[in-house]
Tab-separated table of C-alpha atoms and ligand atoms in Angstrom:
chain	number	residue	atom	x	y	z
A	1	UNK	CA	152.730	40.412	98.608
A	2	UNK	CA	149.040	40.116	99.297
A	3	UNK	CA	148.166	42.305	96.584
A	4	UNK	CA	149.811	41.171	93.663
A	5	UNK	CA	149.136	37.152	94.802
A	6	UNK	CA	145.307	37.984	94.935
A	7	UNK	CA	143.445	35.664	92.543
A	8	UNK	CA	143.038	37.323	88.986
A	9	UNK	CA	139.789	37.951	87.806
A	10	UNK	CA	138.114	35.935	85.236
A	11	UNK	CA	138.466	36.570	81.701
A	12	UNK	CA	134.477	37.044	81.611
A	13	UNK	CA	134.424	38.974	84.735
A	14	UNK	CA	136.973	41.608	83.471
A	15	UNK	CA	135.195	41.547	79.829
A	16	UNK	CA	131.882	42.216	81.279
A	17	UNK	CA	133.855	45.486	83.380
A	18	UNK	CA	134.716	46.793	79.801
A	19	UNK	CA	130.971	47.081	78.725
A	20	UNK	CA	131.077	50.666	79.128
A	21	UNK	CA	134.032	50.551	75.497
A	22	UNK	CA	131.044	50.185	73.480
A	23	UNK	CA	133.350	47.043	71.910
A	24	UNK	CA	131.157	43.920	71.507
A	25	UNK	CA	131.738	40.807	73.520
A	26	UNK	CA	133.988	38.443	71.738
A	27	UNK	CA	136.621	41.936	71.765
A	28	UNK	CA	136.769	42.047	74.988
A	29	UNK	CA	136.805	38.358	75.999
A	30	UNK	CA	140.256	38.775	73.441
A	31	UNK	CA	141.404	41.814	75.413
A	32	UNK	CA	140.974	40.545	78.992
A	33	UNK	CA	142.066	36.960	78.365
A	34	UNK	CA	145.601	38.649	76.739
A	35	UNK	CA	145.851	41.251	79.425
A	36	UNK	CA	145.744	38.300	82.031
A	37	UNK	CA	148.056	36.144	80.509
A	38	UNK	CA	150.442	38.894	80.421
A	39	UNK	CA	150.092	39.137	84.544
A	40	UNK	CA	148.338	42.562	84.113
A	41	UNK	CA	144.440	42.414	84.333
A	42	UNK	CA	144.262	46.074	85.251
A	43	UNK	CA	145.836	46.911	81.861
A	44	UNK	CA	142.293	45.500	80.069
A	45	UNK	CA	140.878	49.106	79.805
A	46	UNK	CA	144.153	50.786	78.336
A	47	UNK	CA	143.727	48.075	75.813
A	48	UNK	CA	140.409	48.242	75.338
A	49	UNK	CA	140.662	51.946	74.489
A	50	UNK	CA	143.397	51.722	72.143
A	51	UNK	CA	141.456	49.240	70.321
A	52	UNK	CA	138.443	51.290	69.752
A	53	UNK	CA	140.864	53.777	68.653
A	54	UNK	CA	142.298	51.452	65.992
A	55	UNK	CA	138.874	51.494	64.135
A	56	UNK	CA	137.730	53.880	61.413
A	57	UNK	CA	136.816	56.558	63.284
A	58	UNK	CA	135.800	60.453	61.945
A	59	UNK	CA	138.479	63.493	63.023
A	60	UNK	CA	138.306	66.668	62.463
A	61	UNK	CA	140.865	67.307	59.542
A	62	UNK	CA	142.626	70.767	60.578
A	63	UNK	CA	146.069	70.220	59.038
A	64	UNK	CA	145.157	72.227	55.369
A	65	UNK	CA	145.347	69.451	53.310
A	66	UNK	CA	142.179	69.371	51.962
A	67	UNK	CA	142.132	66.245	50.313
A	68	UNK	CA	144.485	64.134	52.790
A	69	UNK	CA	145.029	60.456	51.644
A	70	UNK	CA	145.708	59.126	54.874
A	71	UNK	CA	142.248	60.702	55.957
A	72	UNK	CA	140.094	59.269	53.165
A	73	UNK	CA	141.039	62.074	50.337
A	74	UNK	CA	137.492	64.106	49.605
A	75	UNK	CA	135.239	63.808	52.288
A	76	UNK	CA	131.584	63.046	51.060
A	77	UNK	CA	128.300	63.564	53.494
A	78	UNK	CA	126.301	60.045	52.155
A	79	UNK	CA	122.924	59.064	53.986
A	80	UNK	CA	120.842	56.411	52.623
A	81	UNK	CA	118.028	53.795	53.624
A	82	UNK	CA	118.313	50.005	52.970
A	83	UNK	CA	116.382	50.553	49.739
A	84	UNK	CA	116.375	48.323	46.323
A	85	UNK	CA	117.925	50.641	43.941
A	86	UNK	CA	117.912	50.526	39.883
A	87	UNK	CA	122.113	49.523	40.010
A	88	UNK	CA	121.256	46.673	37.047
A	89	UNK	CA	118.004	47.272	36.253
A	90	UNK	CA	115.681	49.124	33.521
A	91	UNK	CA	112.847	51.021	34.684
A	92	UNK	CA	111.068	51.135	30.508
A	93	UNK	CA	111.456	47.539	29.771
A	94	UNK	CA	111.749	45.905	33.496
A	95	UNK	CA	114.551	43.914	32.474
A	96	UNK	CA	118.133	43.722	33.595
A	97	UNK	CA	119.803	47.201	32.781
A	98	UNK	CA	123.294	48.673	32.630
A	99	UNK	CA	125.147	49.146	35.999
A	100	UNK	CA	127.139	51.474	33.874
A	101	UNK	CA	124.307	53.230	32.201
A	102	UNK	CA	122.584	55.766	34.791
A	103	UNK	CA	126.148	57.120	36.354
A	104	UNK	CA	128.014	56.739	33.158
A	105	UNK	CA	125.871	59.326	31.251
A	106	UNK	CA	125.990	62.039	33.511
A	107	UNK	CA	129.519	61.568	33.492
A	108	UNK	CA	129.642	61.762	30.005
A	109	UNK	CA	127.634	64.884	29.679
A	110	UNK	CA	129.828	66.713	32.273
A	111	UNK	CA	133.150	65.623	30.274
A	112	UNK	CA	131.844	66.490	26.784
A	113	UNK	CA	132.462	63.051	25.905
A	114	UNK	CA	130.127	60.523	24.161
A	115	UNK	CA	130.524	57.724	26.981
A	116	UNK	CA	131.670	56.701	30.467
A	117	UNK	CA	131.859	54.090	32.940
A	118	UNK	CA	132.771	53.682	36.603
A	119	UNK	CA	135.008	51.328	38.195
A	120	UNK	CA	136.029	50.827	41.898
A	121	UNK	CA	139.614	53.707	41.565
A	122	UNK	CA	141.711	55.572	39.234
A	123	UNK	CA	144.339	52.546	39.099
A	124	UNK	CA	141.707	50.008	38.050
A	125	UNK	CA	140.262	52.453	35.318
A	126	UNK	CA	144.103	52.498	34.268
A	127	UNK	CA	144.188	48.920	34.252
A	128	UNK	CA	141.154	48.178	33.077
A	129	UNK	CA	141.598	50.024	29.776
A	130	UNK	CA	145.173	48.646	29.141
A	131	UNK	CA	143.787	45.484	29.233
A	132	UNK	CA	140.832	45.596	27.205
A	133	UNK	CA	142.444	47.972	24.615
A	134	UNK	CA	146.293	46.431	24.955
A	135	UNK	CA	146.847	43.136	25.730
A	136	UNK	CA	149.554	41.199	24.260
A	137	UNK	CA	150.397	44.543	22.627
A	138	UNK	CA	152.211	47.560	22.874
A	139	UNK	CA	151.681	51.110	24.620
A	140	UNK	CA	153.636	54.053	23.847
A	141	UNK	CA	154.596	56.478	26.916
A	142	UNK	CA	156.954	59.432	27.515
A	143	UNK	CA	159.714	58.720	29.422
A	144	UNK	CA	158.646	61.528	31.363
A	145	UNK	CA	155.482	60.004	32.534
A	146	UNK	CA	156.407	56.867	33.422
A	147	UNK	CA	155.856	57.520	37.152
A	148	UNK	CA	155.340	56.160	40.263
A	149	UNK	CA	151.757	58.047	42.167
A	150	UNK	CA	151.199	58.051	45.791
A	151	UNK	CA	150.278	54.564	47.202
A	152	UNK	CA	152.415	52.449	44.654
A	153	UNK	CA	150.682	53.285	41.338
A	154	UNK	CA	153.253	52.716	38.923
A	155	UNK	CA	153.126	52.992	36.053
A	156	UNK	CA	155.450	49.912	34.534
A	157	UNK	CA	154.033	47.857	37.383
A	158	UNK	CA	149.868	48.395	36.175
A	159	UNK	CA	151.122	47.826	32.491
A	160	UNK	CA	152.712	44.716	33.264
A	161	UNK	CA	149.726	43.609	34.992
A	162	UNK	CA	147.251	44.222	32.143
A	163	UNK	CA	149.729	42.112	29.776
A	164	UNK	CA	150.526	45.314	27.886
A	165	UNK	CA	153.961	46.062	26.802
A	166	UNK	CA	155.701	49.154	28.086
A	167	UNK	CA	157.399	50.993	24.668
A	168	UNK	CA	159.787	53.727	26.651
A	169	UNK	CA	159.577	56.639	24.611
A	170	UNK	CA	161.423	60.133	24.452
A	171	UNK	CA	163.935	61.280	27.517
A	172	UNK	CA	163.288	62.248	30.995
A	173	UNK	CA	162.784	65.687	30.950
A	174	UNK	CA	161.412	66.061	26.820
A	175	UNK	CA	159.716	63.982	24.728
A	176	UNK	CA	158.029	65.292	21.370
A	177	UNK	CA	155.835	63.996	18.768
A	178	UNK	CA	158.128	63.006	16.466
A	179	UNK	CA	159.347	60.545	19.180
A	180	UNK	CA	155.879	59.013	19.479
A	181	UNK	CA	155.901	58.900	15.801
A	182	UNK	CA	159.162	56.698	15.817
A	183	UNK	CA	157.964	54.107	18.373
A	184	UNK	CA	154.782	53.781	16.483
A	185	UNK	CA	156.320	53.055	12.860
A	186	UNK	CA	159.414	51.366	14.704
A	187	UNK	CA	159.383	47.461	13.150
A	188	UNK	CA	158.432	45.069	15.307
A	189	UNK	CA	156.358	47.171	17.474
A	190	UNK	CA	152.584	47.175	17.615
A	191	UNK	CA	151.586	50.150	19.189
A	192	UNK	CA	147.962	49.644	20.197
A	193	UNK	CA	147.517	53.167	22.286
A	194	UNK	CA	149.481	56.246	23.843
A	195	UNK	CA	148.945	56.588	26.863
A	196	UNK	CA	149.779	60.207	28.443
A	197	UNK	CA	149.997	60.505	32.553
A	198	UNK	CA	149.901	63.364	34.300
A	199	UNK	CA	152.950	63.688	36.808
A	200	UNK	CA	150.600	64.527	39.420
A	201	UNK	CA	152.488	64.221	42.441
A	202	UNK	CA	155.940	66.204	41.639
A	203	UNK	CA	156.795	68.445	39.180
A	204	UNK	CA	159.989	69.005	36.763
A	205	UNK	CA	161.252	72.298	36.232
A	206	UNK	CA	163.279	73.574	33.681
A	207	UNK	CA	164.370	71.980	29.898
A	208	UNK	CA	161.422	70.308	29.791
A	209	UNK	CA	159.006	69.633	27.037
A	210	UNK	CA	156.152	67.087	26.612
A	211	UNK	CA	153.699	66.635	23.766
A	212	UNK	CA	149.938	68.319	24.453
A	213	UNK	CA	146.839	65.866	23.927
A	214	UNK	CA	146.014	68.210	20.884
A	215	UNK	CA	149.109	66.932	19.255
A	216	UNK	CA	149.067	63.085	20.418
A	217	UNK	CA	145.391	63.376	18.532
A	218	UNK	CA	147.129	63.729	15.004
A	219	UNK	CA	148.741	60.227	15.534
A	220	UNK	CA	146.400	58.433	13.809
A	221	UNK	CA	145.882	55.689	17.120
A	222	UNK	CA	143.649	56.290	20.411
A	223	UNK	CA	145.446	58.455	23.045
A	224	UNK	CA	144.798	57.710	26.590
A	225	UNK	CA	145.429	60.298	28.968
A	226	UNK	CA	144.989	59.422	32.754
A	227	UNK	CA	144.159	62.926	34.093
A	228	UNK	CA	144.728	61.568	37.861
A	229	UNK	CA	142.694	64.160	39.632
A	230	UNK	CA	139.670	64.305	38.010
A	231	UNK	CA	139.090	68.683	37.608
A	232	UNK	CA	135.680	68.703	35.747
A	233	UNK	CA	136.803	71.391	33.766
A	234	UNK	CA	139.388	74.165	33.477
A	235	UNK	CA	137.359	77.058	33.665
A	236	UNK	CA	135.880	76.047	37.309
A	237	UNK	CA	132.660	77.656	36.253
A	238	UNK	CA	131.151	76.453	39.675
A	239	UNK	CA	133.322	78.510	42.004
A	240	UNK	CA	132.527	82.169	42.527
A	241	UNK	CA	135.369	84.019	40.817
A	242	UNK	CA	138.171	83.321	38.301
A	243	UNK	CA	140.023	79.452	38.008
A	244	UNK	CA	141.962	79.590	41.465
A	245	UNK	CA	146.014	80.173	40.739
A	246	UNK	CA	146.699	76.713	42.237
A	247	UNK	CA	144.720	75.305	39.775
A	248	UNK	CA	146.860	75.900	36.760
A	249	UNK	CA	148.428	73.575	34.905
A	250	UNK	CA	146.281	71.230	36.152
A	251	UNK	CA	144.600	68.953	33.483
A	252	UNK	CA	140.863	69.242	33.040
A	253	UNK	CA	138.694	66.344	31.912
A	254	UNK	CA	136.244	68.546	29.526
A	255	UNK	CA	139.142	70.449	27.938
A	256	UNK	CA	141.498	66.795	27.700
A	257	UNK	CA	138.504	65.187	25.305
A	258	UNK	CA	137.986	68.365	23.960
A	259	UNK	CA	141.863	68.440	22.703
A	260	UNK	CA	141.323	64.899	20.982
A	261	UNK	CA	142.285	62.476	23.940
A	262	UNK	CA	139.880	59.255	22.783
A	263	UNK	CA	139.917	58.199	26.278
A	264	UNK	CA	140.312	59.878	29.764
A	265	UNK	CA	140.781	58.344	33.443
A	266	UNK	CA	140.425	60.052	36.904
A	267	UNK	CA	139.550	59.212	40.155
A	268	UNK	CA	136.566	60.353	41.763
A	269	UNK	CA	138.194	61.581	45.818
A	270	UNK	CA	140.932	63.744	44.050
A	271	UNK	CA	139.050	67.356	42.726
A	272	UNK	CA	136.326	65.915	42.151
A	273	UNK	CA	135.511	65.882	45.432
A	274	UNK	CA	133.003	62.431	45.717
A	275	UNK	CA	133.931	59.107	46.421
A	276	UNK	CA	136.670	56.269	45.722
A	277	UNK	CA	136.011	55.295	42.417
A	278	UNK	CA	137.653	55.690	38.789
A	279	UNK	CA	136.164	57.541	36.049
A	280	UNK	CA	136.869	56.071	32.377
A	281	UNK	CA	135.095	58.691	29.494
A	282	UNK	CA	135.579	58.866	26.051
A	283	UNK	CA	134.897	57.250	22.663
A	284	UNK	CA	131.642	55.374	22.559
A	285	UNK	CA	133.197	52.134	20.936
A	286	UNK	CA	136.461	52.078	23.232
A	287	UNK	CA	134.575	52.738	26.363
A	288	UNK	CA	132.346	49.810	25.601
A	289	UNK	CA	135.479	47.331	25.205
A	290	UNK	CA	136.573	48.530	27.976
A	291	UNK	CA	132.934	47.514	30.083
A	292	UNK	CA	132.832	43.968	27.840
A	293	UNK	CA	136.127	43.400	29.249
A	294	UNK	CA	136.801	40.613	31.806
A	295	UNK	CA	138.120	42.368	34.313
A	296	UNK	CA	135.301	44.903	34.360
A	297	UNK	CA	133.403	42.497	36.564
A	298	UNK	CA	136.137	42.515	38.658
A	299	UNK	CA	136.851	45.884	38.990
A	300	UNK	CA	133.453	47.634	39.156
A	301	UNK	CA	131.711	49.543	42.378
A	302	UNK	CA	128.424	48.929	44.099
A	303	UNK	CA	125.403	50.823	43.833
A	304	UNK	CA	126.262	52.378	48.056
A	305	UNK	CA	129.339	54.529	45.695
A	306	UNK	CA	127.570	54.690	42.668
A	307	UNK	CA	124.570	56.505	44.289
A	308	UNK	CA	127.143	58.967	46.017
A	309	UNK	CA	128.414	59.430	42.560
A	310	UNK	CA	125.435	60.129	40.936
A	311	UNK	CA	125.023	62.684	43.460
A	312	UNK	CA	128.255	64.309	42.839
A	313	UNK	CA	127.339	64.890	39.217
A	314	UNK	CA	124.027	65.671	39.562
A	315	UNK	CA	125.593	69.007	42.111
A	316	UNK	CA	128.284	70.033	39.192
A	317	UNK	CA	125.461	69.704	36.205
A	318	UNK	CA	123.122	71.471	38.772
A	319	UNK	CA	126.119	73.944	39.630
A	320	UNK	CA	125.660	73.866	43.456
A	321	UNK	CA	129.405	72.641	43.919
A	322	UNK	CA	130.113	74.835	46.047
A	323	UNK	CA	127.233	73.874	48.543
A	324	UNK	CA	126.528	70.057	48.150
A	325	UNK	CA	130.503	68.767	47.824
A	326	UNK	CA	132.827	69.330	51.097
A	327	UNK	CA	136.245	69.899	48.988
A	328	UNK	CA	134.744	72.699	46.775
A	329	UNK	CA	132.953	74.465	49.760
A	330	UNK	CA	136.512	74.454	51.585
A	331	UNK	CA	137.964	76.110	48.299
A	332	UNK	CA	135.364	78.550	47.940
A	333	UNK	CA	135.685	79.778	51.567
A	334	UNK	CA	137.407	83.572	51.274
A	335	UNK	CA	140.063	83.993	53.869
A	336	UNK	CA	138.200	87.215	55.463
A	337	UNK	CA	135.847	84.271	56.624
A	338	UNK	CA	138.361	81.720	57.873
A	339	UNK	CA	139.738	84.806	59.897
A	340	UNK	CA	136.575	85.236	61.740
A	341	UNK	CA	136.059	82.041	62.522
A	342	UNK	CA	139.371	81.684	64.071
A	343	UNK	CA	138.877	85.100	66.262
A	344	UNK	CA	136.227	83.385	67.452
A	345	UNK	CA	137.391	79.829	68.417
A	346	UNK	CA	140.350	81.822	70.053
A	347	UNK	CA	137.880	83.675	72.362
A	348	UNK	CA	135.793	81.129	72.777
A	349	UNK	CA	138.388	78.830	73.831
A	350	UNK	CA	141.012	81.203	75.848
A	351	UNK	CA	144.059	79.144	73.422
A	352	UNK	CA	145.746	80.579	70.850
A	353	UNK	CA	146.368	83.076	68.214
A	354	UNK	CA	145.489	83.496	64.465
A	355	UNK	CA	148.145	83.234	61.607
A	356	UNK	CA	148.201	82.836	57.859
A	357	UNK	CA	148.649	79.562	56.936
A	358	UNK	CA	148.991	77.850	53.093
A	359	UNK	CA	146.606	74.841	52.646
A	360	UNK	CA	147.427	72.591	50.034
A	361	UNK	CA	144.710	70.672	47.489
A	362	UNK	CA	146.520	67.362	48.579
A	363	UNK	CA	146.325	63.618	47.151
A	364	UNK	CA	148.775	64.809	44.915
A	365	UNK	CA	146.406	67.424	43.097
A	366	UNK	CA	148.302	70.234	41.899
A	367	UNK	CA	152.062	69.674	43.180
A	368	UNK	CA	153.833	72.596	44.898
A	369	UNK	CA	150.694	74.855	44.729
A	370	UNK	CA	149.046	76.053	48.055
A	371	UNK	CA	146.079	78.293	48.632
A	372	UNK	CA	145.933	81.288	51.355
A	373	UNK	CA	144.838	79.646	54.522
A	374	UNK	CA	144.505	80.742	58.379
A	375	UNK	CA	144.885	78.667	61.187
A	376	UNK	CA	144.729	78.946	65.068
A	377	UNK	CA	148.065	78.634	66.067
A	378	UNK	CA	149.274	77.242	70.085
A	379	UNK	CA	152.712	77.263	71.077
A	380	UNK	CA	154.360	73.856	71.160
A	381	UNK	CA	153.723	70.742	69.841
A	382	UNK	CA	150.244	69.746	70.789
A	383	UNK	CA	149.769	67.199	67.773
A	384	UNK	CA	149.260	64.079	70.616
A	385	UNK	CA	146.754	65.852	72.894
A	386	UNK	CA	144.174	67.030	70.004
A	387	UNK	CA	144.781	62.997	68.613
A	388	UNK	CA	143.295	62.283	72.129
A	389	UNK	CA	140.044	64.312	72.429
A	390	UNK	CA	137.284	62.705	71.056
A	391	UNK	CA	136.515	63.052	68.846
A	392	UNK	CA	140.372	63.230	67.526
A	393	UNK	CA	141.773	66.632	65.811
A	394	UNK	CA	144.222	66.796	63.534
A	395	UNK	CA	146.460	69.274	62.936
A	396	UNK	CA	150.186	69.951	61.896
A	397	UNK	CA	153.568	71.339	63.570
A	398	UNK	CA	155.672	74.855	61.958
A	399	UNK	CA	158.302	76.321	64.130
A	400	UNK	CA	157.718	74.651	67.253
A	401	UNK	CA	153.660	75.551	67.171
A	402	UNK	CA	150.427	73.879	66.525
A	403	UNK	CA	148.705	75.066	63.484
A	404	UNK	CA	145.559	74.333	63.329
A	405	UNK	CA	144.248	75.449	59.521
A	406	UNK	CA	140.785	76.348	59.091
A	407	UNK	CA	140.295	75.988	54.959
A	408	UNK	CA	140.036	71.869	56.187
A	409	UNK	CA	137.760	71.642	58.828
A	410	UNK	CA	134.079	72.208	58.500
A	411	UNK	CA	132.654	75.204	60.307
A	412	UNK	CA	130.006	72.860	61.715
A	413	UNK	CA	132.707	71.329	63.318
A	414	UNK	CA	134.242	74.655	64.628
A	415	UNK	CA	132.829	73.521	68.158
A	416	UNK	CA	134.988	70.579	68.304
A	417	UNK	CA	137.485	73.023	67.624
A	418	UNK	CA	137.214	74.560	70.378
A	419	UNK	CA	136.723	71.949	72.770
A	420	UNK	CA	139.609	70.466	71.887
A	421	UNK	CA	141.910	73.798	72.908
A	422	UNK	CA	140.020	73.997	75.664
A	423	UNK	CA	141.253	71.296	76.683
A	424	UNK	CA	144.787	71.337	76.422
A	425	UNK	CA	147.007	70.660	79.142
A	426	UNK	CA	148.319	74.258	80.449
B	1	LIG	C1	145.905	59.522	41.858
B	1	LIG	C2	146.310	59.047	40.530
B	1	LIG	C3	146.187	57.704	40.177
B	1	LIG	C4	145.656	56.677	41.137
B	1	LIG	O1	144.297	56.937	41.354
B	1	LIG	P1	143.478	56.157	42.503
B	1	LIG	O2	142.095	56.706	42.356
B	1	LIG	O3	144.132	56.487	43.786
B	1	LIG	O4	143.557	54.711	42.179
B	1	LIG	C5	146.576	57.325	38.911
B	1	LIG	N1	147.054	58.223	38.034
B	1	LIG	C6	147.175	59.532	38.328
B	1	LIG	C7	147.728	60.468	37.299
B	1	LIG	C8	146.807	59.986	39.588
B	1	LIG	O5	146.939	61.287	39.884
C-alpha cells in the first residue's frame, strides 16, 4: 500500500529524468504530465522512447526493394551549407532569373527534348499540365490506362481536379488508333491532348493491345505520356553491361520524345534515383504554358531539391551513375559481390546463412520483374528485433525465415548489419 500511495513525482521532475531521450523539453513535459494522469509515472520512459521512434529516423533498408515507398523511394546522399543559391536569379544580367531555367536544361539535354521544368512530384507534373494545356476541355485516354498508382494517383480523380474532361476511350484490355481517332473527330468533343499512362504498378497479360507513342504522334494534337518512373533512357548506357532484363518494357524518357510524345512526365525517386520531385520535358511552347500556369507557383520545389536534382543530372550527363546515385550503384552490384559480403557478415556475426534472394526495383517500377539478389537468411521471424536495434533494420519474412537482402543496403552500412544479428535474442 505504501508504495503505490507514495506521492507522484512532478511533471517537471519526471521530464527533467527523460533528458537522457535527446527529446526537447516541451516533449517531455507532454509525456510525463500524460503518463501521470494515467496513474503510471514509471511508464514516462517507454513513452518517451516510442516517441523518438515515431520521428523520421534512417534504417537500414535490407528487404530488396530497392526503391521502397514506405522508406522514402530512392535514397539520395545530400549535404549542403546555409548558402544563398542562384534558385531565381541571373548571374549575366543580375536580375531575377528562371527557377526553372538552370535544372530544366540539363533535364532537357538528358531527355533529347527542347525544354523542361520541375515541380514538387510526378502527380503535380500530371496535374499541372492538364491544367494549363486542358482546362474546360477534353483529354483522350485508353481505357486501359485509366489507372489508379500507388498512394491514390488516379487517374479520373487528377483530371477532375485540373477541370479537364475525362473522354474514355478504347476497351480494357485494347485500344488502337483508330479509337483515338474517333474520340477526337467525335461531335461535341474538344479533344485538347492524349494523354498515354504507363500502367506502372500491375501488368495485363494476354489479348491486349495499346497504341505506341510513335503512332499517337500521327494524330495531329500533343500527346502526353506520363512515363511514371522516370528511366533516362532505354539503352542504360551508364550501367556496365547490357539494359538489365527487368528493365524491359519499361518506358524510357529519351526514346518516349524521341517516338513523337510532345510532352513527357516522371518523377524524380522512381529510376531515376534523386529526389521527390516531377519532371515535365518536351515541346518548348507547351512546356512554357505549362510554367506560366497558375498552379505552377503552387506546385513548384525549393532550391534544397532542386540542388539535389541538379546533382542527379549532372552524374547521368557526366556518366558516373553508377557511383554518385544509391539506386543505380545497388543495380550495378554483381551477385558474386553481394555473396561475399554476406559470407562475411555471417562470420562476423556467428547468425545466419546465405541464400539467393530476388530484389525487386519497387515504387511500382517495372511490375512483376525482380533482379538476382542474396540475402543473409535467420531462422524465424526476427522482423521486430532488427526494428529495435538502433539504428532500425529492415528486412522481410519467406518460409518462416528472416531474409535479409543485400542488393538494398549499402555496404557502408554492412556493419550495422552485423550488429544487428549479433544481437538477436538466441
Ligand atoms: C509513380 C507514378 C505517378 C505518381 O508519381 P509521384 O512522383 O509519386 O507523384 C504517376 N504516374 C505514373 C505512371 C507513376 O508511375
Amino acid at each position: 500500500m505504501s508504495e503505490t500511495s507514495a506521492r507522484p513525482p512532478s511533471v517537471d521532475t519526471l521530464a527533467r529524468s527523460l533528458t537522457g531521450s535527446g527529446l526537447p523539453h516541451p516533449i517531455l513535459v507532454d509525456i510525463a504530465r500524460a503518463a501521470i494522469a494515467a496513474g503510471r509515472p514509471e511508464s514516462a520512459g517507454e513513452h518517451a522512447d516510442a516517441f523518438r521512434r515515431s520521428l523520421l529516423t534512417p534504417v537500414v533498408n535490407a528487404t530488396g526493394v530497392l526503391l521502397h515507398t514506405n522508406l522514402g523511394r530512392a535514397p539520395v546522399a545530400h549535404a549542403q551549407a546555409a548558402l544563398a543559391q542562384t534558385v531565381e536569379f541571373d548571374l549575366a544580367t543580375g536580375t531575377r532569373g528562371s527557377r526553372q531555367q538552370a535544372v530544366g536544361q540539363l533535364f532537357a539535354r538528358l531527355c533529347g527534348a527542347e525544354s523542361a521544368m520541375i515541380v514538387n512530384n510526378n502527380a503535380s507534373a500530371v496535374l499541372l499540365v492538364l491544367a494549363a494545356l486542358a482546362a474546360g476541355r477534353d483529354v483522350a485516354v485508353s481505357r486501359g490506362e485509366s489507372v489508379e498508382i500507388g498512394g491514390a494517383f488516379r487517374v479520373p480523380e487528377v483530371m477532375e481536379q485540373s477541370g479537364a474532361r475525362l473522354v474514355d476511350v478504347g476497351t480494357t484490355n485494347r485500344t488502337r488508333l483508330a479509337d483515338y481517332e474517333r474520340a477526337i473527330v467525335r461531335p461535341g468533343n474538344d479533344v485538347a491532348l492524349v494523354l498515354k499512362v504507363h500502367p506502372s504498378n500491375y501488368r495485363v497479360e494476354g489479348f491486349v493491345e495499346d497504341t505506341p507513342v510513335r503512332e499517337l504522334a500521327e494524330l495531329g494534337i500533343p500527346v502526353v505520356a506520363d512515363i511514371g518512373s522516370g528511366l533516362v533512357d532505354a539503352t542504360v548506357p551508364w550501367i556496365h553491361g547490357a539494359p538489365p532484363a527487368w528493365l524491359a518494357g519499361e518506358p524510357a524518357a529519351v526514346q518516349t520524345i524521341a517516338d513523337g510524345a510532345d510532352l513527357i512526365t516522371f518523377s524524380g525517386d522512381k529510376l531515376l534515383g534523386g529526389p521527390q520531385a516531377g519532371i515535365i520535358a518536351g515541346s518548348a511552347e507547351l512546356v512554357a504554358r505549362c510554367a506560366a500556369h497558375p498552379l505552377a507557383r503552387a506546385l513548384r520545389c525549393g532550391g534544397l531539391v532542386l540542388s539535389t536534382l541538379q546533382e542527379v543530372a549532372l552524374s547521368y550527363l557526366h556518366r558516373t551513375v553508377t557511383t554518385d546515385i544509391a539506386f543505380w550503384r545497388m543495380v550495378d552490384q554483381p551477385v558474386s559481390q553481394l555473396r561475399d559480403r554476406a559470407e562475411r557478415i555471417i562470420a562476423a556475426s556467428g547468425v545466419g546463412s546465405v541464400v539467393d534472394s530476388e530484389a525487386l526495383p519497387g515504387a511500382g517500377s517495372a511490375p512483376g520483374v525482380t533482379m538476382p539478389s542474396i540475402g543473409v537468411s535467420v531462422e524465424g521471424d526476427m522482423l521486430s528485433s532488427l526494428r529495435q536495434h538502433d539504428p532500425p533494420v529492415i528486412g522481410r519474412t519467406r518460409d518462416g525465415h528472416t531474409i535479409l537482402d543485400l542488393r538494398s543496403v549499402d555496404p557502408a552500412d554492412d556493419a550495422i548489419v552485423i550488429a544487428a544479428l549479433a544481437a538477436l535474442p538466441t
